Amino acid sequence: MMVAGAWHSVACAQSHIVSLQKLDWSTAEHLAAEAVRVCQAQGYSVTATVVDTTGHQQVVIKGDTVPLQSLSVSYRKAYTAYSYGLAFNKNTTSELIAAKVTGPANGALNTIPEVLFVPGGVTLRTASGGTVLGGLGVSGAPGGDKDEACALAAVKKFQADFQ
């Protein structure tokens, strides 16, 4: 009876373990740095933020002359791309906006502090496109479309590594 009780405790304990898939810090760092580099090559100083599957900042890299608000805006774009990209199966904040995922006419989703429905966020997925690994947000270029283009270029360069 004691053995059965011990086995039952172990079996129950194992069922309470949660595993998360996310990018390792090095890959996240390369991704953010590439987004900043791509924008810099176009003459834009930006901040790039990677959030992991908990929605927390994993990496933040900022250009040399970024606007102050780009730090929080890049995080909010990454958070929105991750959380709503996961929920609505979209790959960018632009896709979320086009699908009118921004909430009802009263803008209820926009009242959540971390959420920002502005172009410049990309949902990070495994190379096969299935599992969501986080989000990348870029801010600081003159227009979210330019931020998003830099983010997409970085993802395209490194997505094969998202195994």
Short mmCIF file of N, CA and C in Angstrom, two decimals:
data_model
loop_
_atom_site.label_atom_id
_atom_site.label_comp_id
_atom_site.label_asym_id
_atom_site.label_seq_id
_atom_site.Cartn_x
_atom_site.Cartn_y
_atom_site.Cartn_z
N MET A 1 0.82 -1.18 0.00
CA MET A 1 0.00 0.00 0.00
C MET A 1 0.87 1.25 0.00
N MET A 2 1.96 1.20 0.74
CA MET A 2 2.86 2.33 0.79
C MET A 2 3.46 2.59 -0.60
N VAL A 3 3.82 1.54 -1.33
CA VAL A 3 4.39 1.69 -2.66
C VAL A 3 3.37 2.31 -3.60
N ALA A 4 2.14 1.85 -3.55
CA ALA A 4 1.10 2.41 -4.41
C ALA A 4 0.89 3.88 -4.09
N GLY A 5 0.92 4.25 -2.84
CA GLY A 5 0.76 5.65 -2.44
C GLY A 5 1.91 6.51 -2.95
N ALA A 6 3.12 5.98 -2.87
CA ALA A 6 4.29 6.72 -3.34
C ALA A 6 4.23 6.88 -4.86
N TRP A 7 3.84 5.84 -5.57
CA TRP A 7 3.73 5.92 -7.02
C TRP A 7 2.66 6.93 -7.41
N HIS A 8 1.54 6.92 -6.71
CA HIS A 8 0.46 7.85 -7.01
C HIS A 8 0.92 9.30 -6.81
N SER A 9 1.71 9.57 -5.77
CA SER A 9 2.21 10.93 -5.52
C SER A 9 3.11 11.38 -6.66
N VAL A 10 3.98 10.49 -7.12
CA VAL A 10 4.89 10.84 -8.21
C VAL A 10 4.10 11.09 -9.48
N ALA A 11 3.15 10.23 -9.78
CA ALA A 11 2.35 10.39 -10.99
C ALA A 11 1.59 11.71 -10.95
N CYS A 12 1.02 12.06 -9.84
CA CYS A 12 0.28 13.32 -9.72
C CYS A 12 1.22 14.51 -9.83
N ALA A 13 2.39 14.42 -9.21
CA ALA A 13 3.34 15.52 -9.25
C ALA A 13 3.78 15.79 -10.69
N GLN A 14 4.00 14.74 -11.45
CA GLN A 14 4.43 14.92 -12.83
C GLN A 14 3.35 15.57 -13.68
N SER A 15 2.10 15.37 -13.38
CA SER A 15 1.03 15.95 -14.18
C SER A 15 0.86 17.44 -13.91
N HIS A 16 1.56 17.96 -12.92
CA HIS A 16 1.45 19.38 -12.59
C HIS A 16 2.62 20.20 -13.13
N ILE A 17 3.43 19.62 -13.98
CA ILE A 17 4.59 20.31 -14.54
C ILE A 17 4.19 20.90 -15.89
N VAL A 18 4.53 22.16 -16.09
CA VAL A 18 4.22 22.86 -17.33
C VAL A 18 5.52 23.15 -18.06
N SER A 19 5.56 22.82 -19.33
CA SER A 19 6.73 23.12 -20.15
C SER A 19 6.34 24.18 -21.17
N LEU A 20 7.22 25.13 -21.38
CA LEU A 20 6.98 26.19 -22.35
C LEU A 20 8.05 26.17 -23.42
N GLN A 21 7.63 26.38 -24.66
CA GLN A 21 8.61 26.54 -25.73
C GLN A 21 8.80 28.02 -25.94
N LYS A 22 10.04 28.45 -26.04
CA LYS A 22 10.34 29.84 -26.35
C LYS A 22 11.72 29.90 -26.98
N LEU A 23 12.05 31.03 -27.56
CA LEU A 23 13.38 31.20 -28.11
C LEU A 23 14.40 31.27 -26.99
N ASP A 24 15.60 30.75 -27.24
CA ASP A 24 16.66 30.94 -26.25
C ASP A 24 17.11 32.40 -26.33
N TRP A 25 17.79 32.87 -25.29
CA TRP A 25 18.14 34.29 -25.21
C TRP A 25 19.03 34.72 -26.37
N SER A 26 19.90 33.85 -26.82
CA SER A 26 20.83 34.20 -27.89
C SER A 26 20.09 34.44 -29.21
N THR A 27 19.15 33.57 -29.53
CA THR A 27 18.37 33.74 -30.75
C THR A 27 17.51 34.99 -30.66
N ALA A 28 16.90 35.21 -29.50
CA ALA A 28 16.09 36.42 -29.29
C ALA A 28 16.94 37.67 -29.46
N GLU A 29 18.16 37.62 -28.94
CA GLU A 29 19.07 38.76 -29.07
C GLU A 29 19.43 39.02 -30.54
N HIS A 30 19.74 37.95 -31.27
CA HIS A 30 20.07 38.10 -32.69
C HIS A 30 18.89 38.69 -33.47
N LEU A 31 17.71 38.24 -33.15
CA LEU A 31 16.50 38.69 -33.83
C LEU A 31 16.28 40.19 -33.60
N ALA A 32 16.35 40.63 -32.36
CA ALA A 32 16.15 42.04 -32.04
C ALA A 32 17.25 42.90 -32.67
N ALA A 33 18.49 42.43 -32.58
CA ALA A 33 19.61 43.18 -33.15
C ALA A 33 19.47 43.32 -34.67
N GLU A 34 19.01 42.28 -35.32
CA GLU A 34 18.82 42.33 -36.77
C GLU A 34 17.73 43.33 -37.14
N ALA A 35 16.66 43.37 -36.39
CA ALA A 35 15.59 44.34 -36.67
C ALA A 35 16.13 45.77 -36.54
N VAL A 36 16.92 46.03 -35.51
CA VAL A 36 17.51 47.36 -35.33
C VAL A 36 18.48 47.66 -36.48
N ARG A 37 19.26 46.67 -36.87
CA ARG A 37 20.23 46.82 -37.97
C ARG A 37 19.53 47.13 -39.30
N VAL A 38 18.46 46.40 -39.59
CA VAL A 38 17.73 46.62 -40.85
C VAL A 38 17.18 48.04 -40.91
N CYS A 39 16.58 48.48 -39.82
CA CYS A 39 16.05 49.85 -39.79
C CYS A 39 17.17 50.88 -39.87
N GLN A 40 18.28 50.62 -39.19
CA GLN A 40 19.41 51.55 -39.21
C GLN A 40 19.93 51.72 -40.63
N ALA A 41 19.98 50.63 -41.39
CA ALA A 41 20.44 50.70 -42.78
C ALA A 41 19.54 51.58 -43.64
N GLN A 42 18.30 51.77 -43.19
CA GLN A 42 17.36 52.63 -43.90
C GLN A 42 17.31 54.04 -43.31
N GLY A 43 18.17 54.29 -42.32
CA GLY A 43 18.24 55.61 -41.72
C GLY A 43 17.33 55.83 -40.53
N TYR A 44 16.79 54.75 -39.95
CA TYR A 44 15.87 54.86 -38.81
C TYR A 44 16.51 54.29 -37.55
N SER A 45 16.44 55.03 -36.48
CA SER A 45 16.91 54.54 -35.18
C SER A 45 15.69 54.01 -34.43
N VAL A 46 15.70 52.73 -34.10
CA VAL A 46 14.52 52.08 -33.51
C VAL A 46 14.90 51.27 -32.28
N THR A 47 13.86 50.88 -31.56
CA THR A 47 13.99 49.92 -30.48
C THR A 47 13.29 48.64 -30.91
N ALA A 48 13.89 47.50 -30.64
CA ALA A 48 13.27 46.20 -30.92
C ALA A 48 13.17 45.43 -29.61
N THR A 49 11.99 44.89 -29.36
CA THR A 49 11.74 44.11 -28.14
C THR A 49 11.21 42.74 -28.52
N VAL A 50 11.76 41.71 -27.89
CA VAL A 50 11.24 40.35 -28.03
C VAL A 50 10.57 40.00 -26.70
N VAL A 51 9.32 39.52 -26.79
CA VAL A 51 8.65 38.98 -25.61
C VAL A 51 8.58 37.47 -25.75
N ASP A 52 8.66 36.77 -24.63
CA ASP A 52 8.59 35.32 -24.65
C ASP A 52 7.15 34.86 -24.45
N THR A 53 6.97 33.57 -24.23
CA THR A 53 5.62 33.01 -24.14
C THR A 53 4.92 33.33 -22.83
N THR A 54 5.57 34.08 -21.96
CA THR A 54 4.88 34.59 -20.77
C THR A 54 4.44 36.03 -20.98
N GLY A 55 4.82 36.61 -22.13
CA GLY A 55 4.49 38.00 -22.41
C GLY A 55 5.47 38.99 -21.81
N HIS A 56 6.53 38.48 -21.19
CA HIS A 56 7.53 39.36 -20.58
C HIS A 56 8.66 39.66 -21.57
N GLN A 57 9.31 40.79 -21.37
CA GLN A 57 10.45 41.15 -22.20
C GLN A 57 11.56 40.13 -22.03
N GLN A 58 12.04 39.62 -23.15
CA GLN A 58 13.17 38.71 -23.13
C GLN A 58 14.44 39.45 -23.56
N VAL A 59 14.29 40.31 -24.57
CA VAL A 59 15.42 41.10 -25.07
C VAL A 59 14.89 42.47 -25.49
N VAL A 60 15.64 43.51 -25.19
CA VAL A 60 15.35 44.86 -25.69
C VAL A 60 16.66 45.43 -26.21
N ILE A 61 16.66 45.84 -27.47
CA ILE A 61 17.83 46.49 -28.05
C ILE A 61 17.35 47.79 -28.68
N LYS A 62 18.03 48.87 -28.33
CA LYS A 62 17.64 50.16 -28.88
C LYS A 62 18.77 50.76 -29.67
N GLY A 63 18.38 51.47 -30.72
CA GLY A 63 19.36 52.20 -31.51
C GLY A 63 19.94 53.35 -30.71
N ASP A 64 20.87 54.06 -31.32
CA ASP A 64 21.60 55.11 -30.60
C ASP A 64 20.78 56.36 -30.32
N THR A 65 19.81 56.67 -31.16
CA THR A 65 19.07 57.93 -31.01
C THR A 65 17.56 57.72 -31.07
N VAL A 66 17.08 56.72 -30.37
CA VAL A 66 15.64 56.40 -30.43
C VAL A 66 14.82 57.40 -29.63
N PRO A 67 13.58 57.64 -30.06
CA PRO A 67 12.68 58.45 -29.24
C PRO A 67 12.36 57.70 -27.95
N LEU A 68 12.19 58.43 -26.87
CA LEU A 68 11.95 57.83 -25.56
C LEU A 68 10.80 56.84 -25.57
N GLN A 69 9.69 57.21 -26.21
CA GLN A 69 8.51 56.35 -26.18
C GLN A 69 8.70 55.04 -26.94
N SER A 70 9.75 54.94 -27.75
CA SER A 70 9.94 53.70 -28.52
C SER A 70 10.19 52.50 -27.62
N LEU A 71 10.72 52.71 -26.43
CA LEU A 71 10.96 51.59 -25.51
C LEU A 71 9.64 50.94 -25.11
N SER A 72 8.68 51.72 -24.68
CA SER A 72 7.40 51.13 -24.26
C SER A 72 6.57 50.71 -25.46
N VAL A 73 6.63 51.47 -26.55
CA VAL A 73 5.82 51.13 -27.72
C VAL A 73 6.29 49.82 -28.35
N SER A 74 7.60 49.60 -28.43
CA SER A 74 8.08 48.35 -29.02
C SER A 74 7.65 47.16 -28.18
N TYR A 75 7.66 47.31 -26.86
CA TYR A 75 7.17 46.24 -25.98
C TYR A 75 5.69 45.98 -26.23
N ARG A 76 4.90 47.03 -26.30
CA ARG A 76 3.46 46.86 -26.47
C ARG A 76 3.13 46.23 -27.82
N LYS A 77 3.88 46.57 -28.85
CA LYS A 77 3.68 45.95 -30.16
C LYS A 77 4.02 44.46 -30.10
N ALA A 78 5.13 44.13 -29.45
CA ALA A 78 5.53 42.72 -29.31
C ALA A 78 4.50 41.95 -28.51
N TYR A 79 4.03 42.53 -27.41
CA TYR A 79 3.03 41.89 -26.55
C TYR A 79 1.73 41.65 -27.32
N THR A 80 1.30 42.65 -28.07
CA THR A 80 0.06 42.53 -28.84
C THR A 80 0.20 41.48 -29.93
N ALA A 81 1.33 41.50 -30.65
CA ALA A 81 1.56 40.50 -31.70
C ALA A 81 1.56 39.10 -31.12
N TYR A 82 2.18 38.94 -29.95
CA TYR A 82 2.22 37.62 -29.31
C TYR A 82 0.83 37.21 -28.82
N SER A 83 0.24 38.00 -27.97
CA SER A 83 -0.99 37.57 -27.30
C SER A 83 -2.18 37.48 -28.25
N TYR A 84 -2.35 38.47 -29.11
CA TYR A 84 -3.50 38.43 -30.02
C TYR A 84 -3.19 37.65 -31.29
N GLY A 85 -1.92 37.58 -31.68
CA GLY A 85 -1.53 36.70 -32.80
C GLY A 85 -1.81 35.25 -32.46
N LEU A 86 -1.53 34.89 -31.21
CA LEU A 86 -1.83 33.55 -30.71
C LEU A 86 -3.33 33.31 -30.68
N ALA A 87 -4.08 34.24 -30.12
CA ALA A 87 -5.52 34.07 -29.95
C ALA A 87 -6.29 34.06 -31.27
N PHE A 88 -5.84 34.87 -32.24
CA PHE A 88 -6.59 35.02 -33.49
C PHE A 88 -5.84 34.47 -34.70
N ASN A 89 -4.72 33.78 -34.49
CA ASN A 89 -3.94 33.16 -35.55
C ASN A 89 -3.53 34.16 -36.64
N LYS A 90 -2.98 35.27 -36.21
CA LYS A 90 -2.47 36.29 -37.13
C LYS A 90 -0.97 36.43 -36.92
N ASN A 91 -0.27 36.92 -37.95
CA ASN A 91 1.19 36.98 -37.89
C ASN A 91 1.78 38.35 -37.62
N THR A 92 0.99 39.40 -37.78
CA THR A 92 1.49 40.76 -37.53
C THR A 92 0.38 41.59 -36.90
N THR A 93 0.79 42.71 -36.32
CA THR A 93 -0.23 43.62 -35.79
C THR A 93 -1.02 44.24 -36.94
N SER A 94 -0.43 44.39 -38.11
CA SER A 94 -1.18 44.88 -39.27
C SER A 94 -2.30 43.91 -39.65
N GLU A 95 -2.02 42.60 -39.58
CA GLU A 95 -3.06 41.61 -39.87
C GLU A 95 -4.17 41.67 -38.83
N LEU A 96 -3.81 41.90 -37.58
CA LEU A 96 -4.82 42.03 -36.53
C LEU A 96 -5.72 43.23 -36.79
N ILE A 97 -5.11 44.35 -37.19
CA ILE A 97 -5.88 45.56 -37.49
C ILE A 97 -6.79 45.31 -38.68
N ALA A 98 -6.27 44.70 -39.75
CA ALA A 98 -7.06 44.42 -40.95
C ALA A 98 -8.24 43.51 -40.65
N ALA A 99 -8.05 42.59 -39.70
CA ALA A 99 -9.13 41.66 -39.32
C ALA A 99 -10.08 42.29 -38.30
N LYS A 100 -9.84 43.57 -37.98
CA LYS A 100 -10.68 44.30 -37.02
C LYS A 100 -10.74 43.62 -35.66
N VAL A 101 -9.59 43.11 -35.23
CA VAL A 101 -9.48 42.44 -33.93
C VAL A 101 -9.32 43.46 -32.81
N THR A 102 -9.32 44.73 -33.14
CA THR A 102 -9.08 45.78 -32.15
C THR A 102 -10.22 45.94 -31.16
N GLY A 103 -11.27 45.17 -31.31
CA GLY A 103 -12.36 45.22 -30.34
C GLY A 103 -13.59 45.91 -30.89
N PRO A 104 -14.63 45.97 -30.08
CA PRO A 104 -15.87 46.60 -30.52
C PRO A 104 -15.67 48.11 -30.70
N ALA A 105 -16.71 48.77 -31.17
CA ALA A 105 -16.64 50.20 -31.46
C ALA A 105 -16.15 51.02 -30.26
N ASN A 106 -16.44 50.55 -29.05
CA ASN A 106 -16.00 51.29 -27.87
C ASN A 106 -14.52 51.08 -27.55
N GLY A 107 -13.83 50.24 -28.31
CA GLY A 107 -12.39 50.05 -28.13
C GLY A 107 -12.00 49.33 -26.86
N ALA A 108 -12.81 48.41 -26.38
CA ALA A 108 -12.55 47.75 -25.09
C ALA A 108 -11.18 47.10 -25.02
N LEU A 109 -10.70 46.48 -26.09
CA LEU A 109 -9.39 45.83 -26.05
C LEU A 109 -8.27 46.86 -25.89
N ASN A 110 -8.51 48.06 -26.39
CA ASN A 110 -7.49 49.10 -26.29
C ASN A 110 -7.33 49.66 -24.88
N THR A 111 -8.17 49.22 -23.95
CA THR A 111 -8.04 49.70 -22.57
C THR A 111 -7.06 48.84 -21.77
N ILE A 112 -6.62 47.73 -22.32
CA ILE A 112 -5.63 46.89 -21.65
C ILE A 112 -4.27 47.57 -21.82
N PRO A 113 -3.58 47.90 -20.73
CA PRO A 113 -2.38 48.74 -20.81
C PRO A 113 -1.30 48.25 -21.78
N GLU A 114 -1.06 46.95 -21.88
CA GLU A 114 0.03 46.45 -22.72
C GLU A 114 -0.34 46.35 -24.20
N VAL A 115 -1.62 46.45 -24.51
CA VAL A 115 -2.08 46.21 -25.88
C VAL A 115 -1.99 47.50 -26.70
N LEU A 116 -1.48 47.36 -27.92
CA LEU A 116 -1.38 48.50 -28.83
C LEU A 116 -1.55 47.98 -30.26
N PHE A 117 -2.69 48.30 -30.85
CA PHE A 117 -2.96 47.87 -32.21
C PHE A 117 -2.41 48.89 -33.19
N VAL A 118 -1.10 48.80 -33.43
CA VAL A 118 -0.38 49.66 -34.35
C VAL A 118 0.59 48.77 -35.11
N PRO A 119 0.77 48.98 -36.42
CA PRO A 119 1.74 48.16 -37.15
C PRO A 119 3.13 48.23 -36.53
N GLY A 120 3.84 47.10 -36.59
CA GLY A 120 5.20 47.05 -36.07
C GLY A 120 5.46 45.85 -35.19
N GLY A 121 4.44 45.00 -35.01
CA GLY A 121 4.61 43.79 -34.21
C GLY A 121 4.48 42.55 -35.07
N VAL A 122 5.29 41.54 -34.77
CA VAL A 122 5.27 40.27 -35.52
C VAL A 122 5.18 39.12 -34.52
N THR A 123 4.26 38.19 -34.79
CA THR A 123 4.12 36.99 -33.98
C THR A 123 5.25 36.03 -34.34
N LEU A 124 5.96 35.53 -33.35
CA LEU A 124 7.07 34.60 -33.59
C LEU A 124 6.55 33.18 -33.50
N ARG A 125 6.75 32.41 -34.55
CA ARG A 125 6.28 31.02 -34.63
C ARG A 125 7.44 30.10 -34.98
N THR A 126 7.26 28.82 -34.66
CA THR A 126 8.26 27.83 -35.06
C THR A 126 8.41 27.86 -36.58
N ALA A 127 9.51 27.32 -37.07
CA ALA A 127 9.78 27.32 -38.51
C ALA A 127 8.65 26.66 -39.28
N SER A 128 7.98 25.69 -38.69
CA SER A 128 6.86 25.03 -39.36
C SER A 128 5.60 25.88 -39.32
N GLY A 129 5.63 26.98 -38.56
CA GLY A 129 4.49 27.88 -38.52
C GLY A 129 3.44 27.56 -37.49
N GLY A 130 3.65 26.53 -36.70
CA GLY A 130 2.63 26.10 -35.78
C GLY A 130 2.66 26.75 -34.41
N THR A 131 3.67 26.47 -33.65
CA THR A 131 3.73 26.90 -32.26
C THR A 131 4.17 28.36 -32.14
N VAL A 132 3.42 29.13 -31.37
CA VAL A 132 3.77 30.53 -31.13
C VAL A 132 4.83 30.58 -30.03
N LEU A 133 5.92 31.32 -30.31
CA LEU A 133 7.07 31.38 -29.40
C LEU A 133 7.23 32.74 -28.72
N GLY A 134 6.45 33.72 -29.13
CA GLY A 134 6.56 35.05 -28.56
C GLY A 134 6.20 36.10 -29.59
N GLY A 135 6.74 37.30 -29.40
CA GLY A 135 6.48 38.39 -30.32
C GLY A 135 7.69 39.30 -30.44
N LEU A 136 7.79 39.98 -31.57
CA LEU A 136 8.83 40.97 -31.82
C LEU A 136 8.14 42.28 -32.14
N GLY A 137 8.49 43.33 -31.43
CA GLY A 137 7.95 44.66 -31.71
C GLY A 137 9.06 45.63 -32.02
N VAL A 138 8.82 46.49 -33.01
CA VAL A 138 9.80 47.50 -33.40
C VAL A 138 9.11 48.86 -33.38
N SER A 139 9.80 49.87 -32.87
CA SER A 139 9.25 51.22 -32.81
C SER A 139 10.35 52.25 -32.97
N GLY A 140 10.01 53.33 -33.67
CA GLY A 140 10.94 54.44 -33.82
C GLY A 140 11.07 54.96 -35.24
N ALA A 141 10.74 54.14 -36.23
CA ALA A 141 10.77 54.60 -37.62
C ALA A 141 9.58 55.53 -37.84
N PRO A 142 9.62 56.35 -38.89
CA PRO A 142 8.49 57.25 -39.14
C PRO A 142 7.32 56.50 -39.79
N GLY A 143 6.64 55.71 -38.99
CA GLY A 143 5.50 54.93 -39.47
C GLY A 143 5.62 53.48 -39.08
N GLY A 144 4.53 52.93 -38.57
CA GLY A 144 4.51 51.54 -38.14
C GLY A 144 4.79 50.57 -39.27
N ASP A 145 4.43 50.95 -40.50
CA ASP A 145 4.69 50.06 -41.63
C ASP A 145 6.19 49.83 -41.80
N LYS A 146 6.97 50.87 -41.56
CA LYS A 146 8.44 50.73 -41.66
C LYS A 146 8.98 49.90 -40.50
N ASP A 147 8.43 50.12 -39.29
CA ASP A 147 8.81 49.29 -38.14
C ASP A 147 8.55 47.82 -38.45
N GLU A 148 7.35 47.55 -38.98
CA GLU A 148 6.96 46.17 -39.24
C GLU A 148 7.82 45.53 -40.32
N ALA A 149 8.20 46.31 -41.33
CA ALA A 149 9.06 45.78 -42.39
C ALA A 149 10.41 45.34 -41.81
N CYS A 150 10.95 46.12 -40.88
CA CYS A 150 12.23 45.75 -40.24
C CYS A 150 12.07 44.48 -39.41
N ALA A 151 10.96 44.40 -38.69
CA ALA A 151 10.70 43.21 -37.86
C ALA A 151 10.55 41.97 -38.75
N LEU A 152 9.79 42.10 -39.82
CA LEU A 152 9.58 40.96 -40.73
C LEU A 152 10.89 40.51 -41.37
N ALA A 153 11.74 41.46 -41.74
CA ALA A 153 13.04 41.10 -42.34
C ALA A 153 13.88 40.30 -41.34
N ALA A 154 13.87 40.71 -40.09
CA ALA A 154 14.63 39.99 -39.06
C ALA A 154 14.07 38.58 -38.86
N VAL A 155 12.76 38.47 -38.80
CA VAL A 155 12.13 37.15 -38.62
C VAL A 155 12.45 36.26 -39.81
N LYS A 156 12.36 36.81 -41.01
CA LYS A 156 12.66 36.02 -42.21
C LYS A 156 14.10 35.48 -42.16
N LYS A 157 15.02 36.30 -41.69
CA LYS A 157 16.43 35.88 -41.63
C LYS A 157 16.65 34.74 -40.64
N PHE A 158 15.94 34.75 -39.51
CA PHE A 158 16.24 33.79 -38.44
C PHE A 158 15.17 32.72 -38.22
N GLN A 159 14.05 32.78 -38.91
CA GLN A 159 12.96 31.85 -38.60
C GLN A 159 13.35 30.39 -38.78
N ALA A 160 14.24 30.09 -39.69
CA ALA A 160 14.69 28.70 -39.86
C ALA A 160 15.32 28.16 -38.58
N ASP A 161 15.82 29.05 -37.73
CA ASP A 161 16.42 28.63 -36.45
C ASP A 161 15.38 28.38 -35.37
N PHE A 162 14.12 28.73 -35.63
CA PHE A 162 13.06 28.57 -34.63
C PHE A 162 12.56 27.13 -34.64
N GLN A 163 13.39 26.20 -34.17
CA GLN A 163 13.05 24.78 -34.16
C GLN A 163 12.56 24.35 -32.80
#
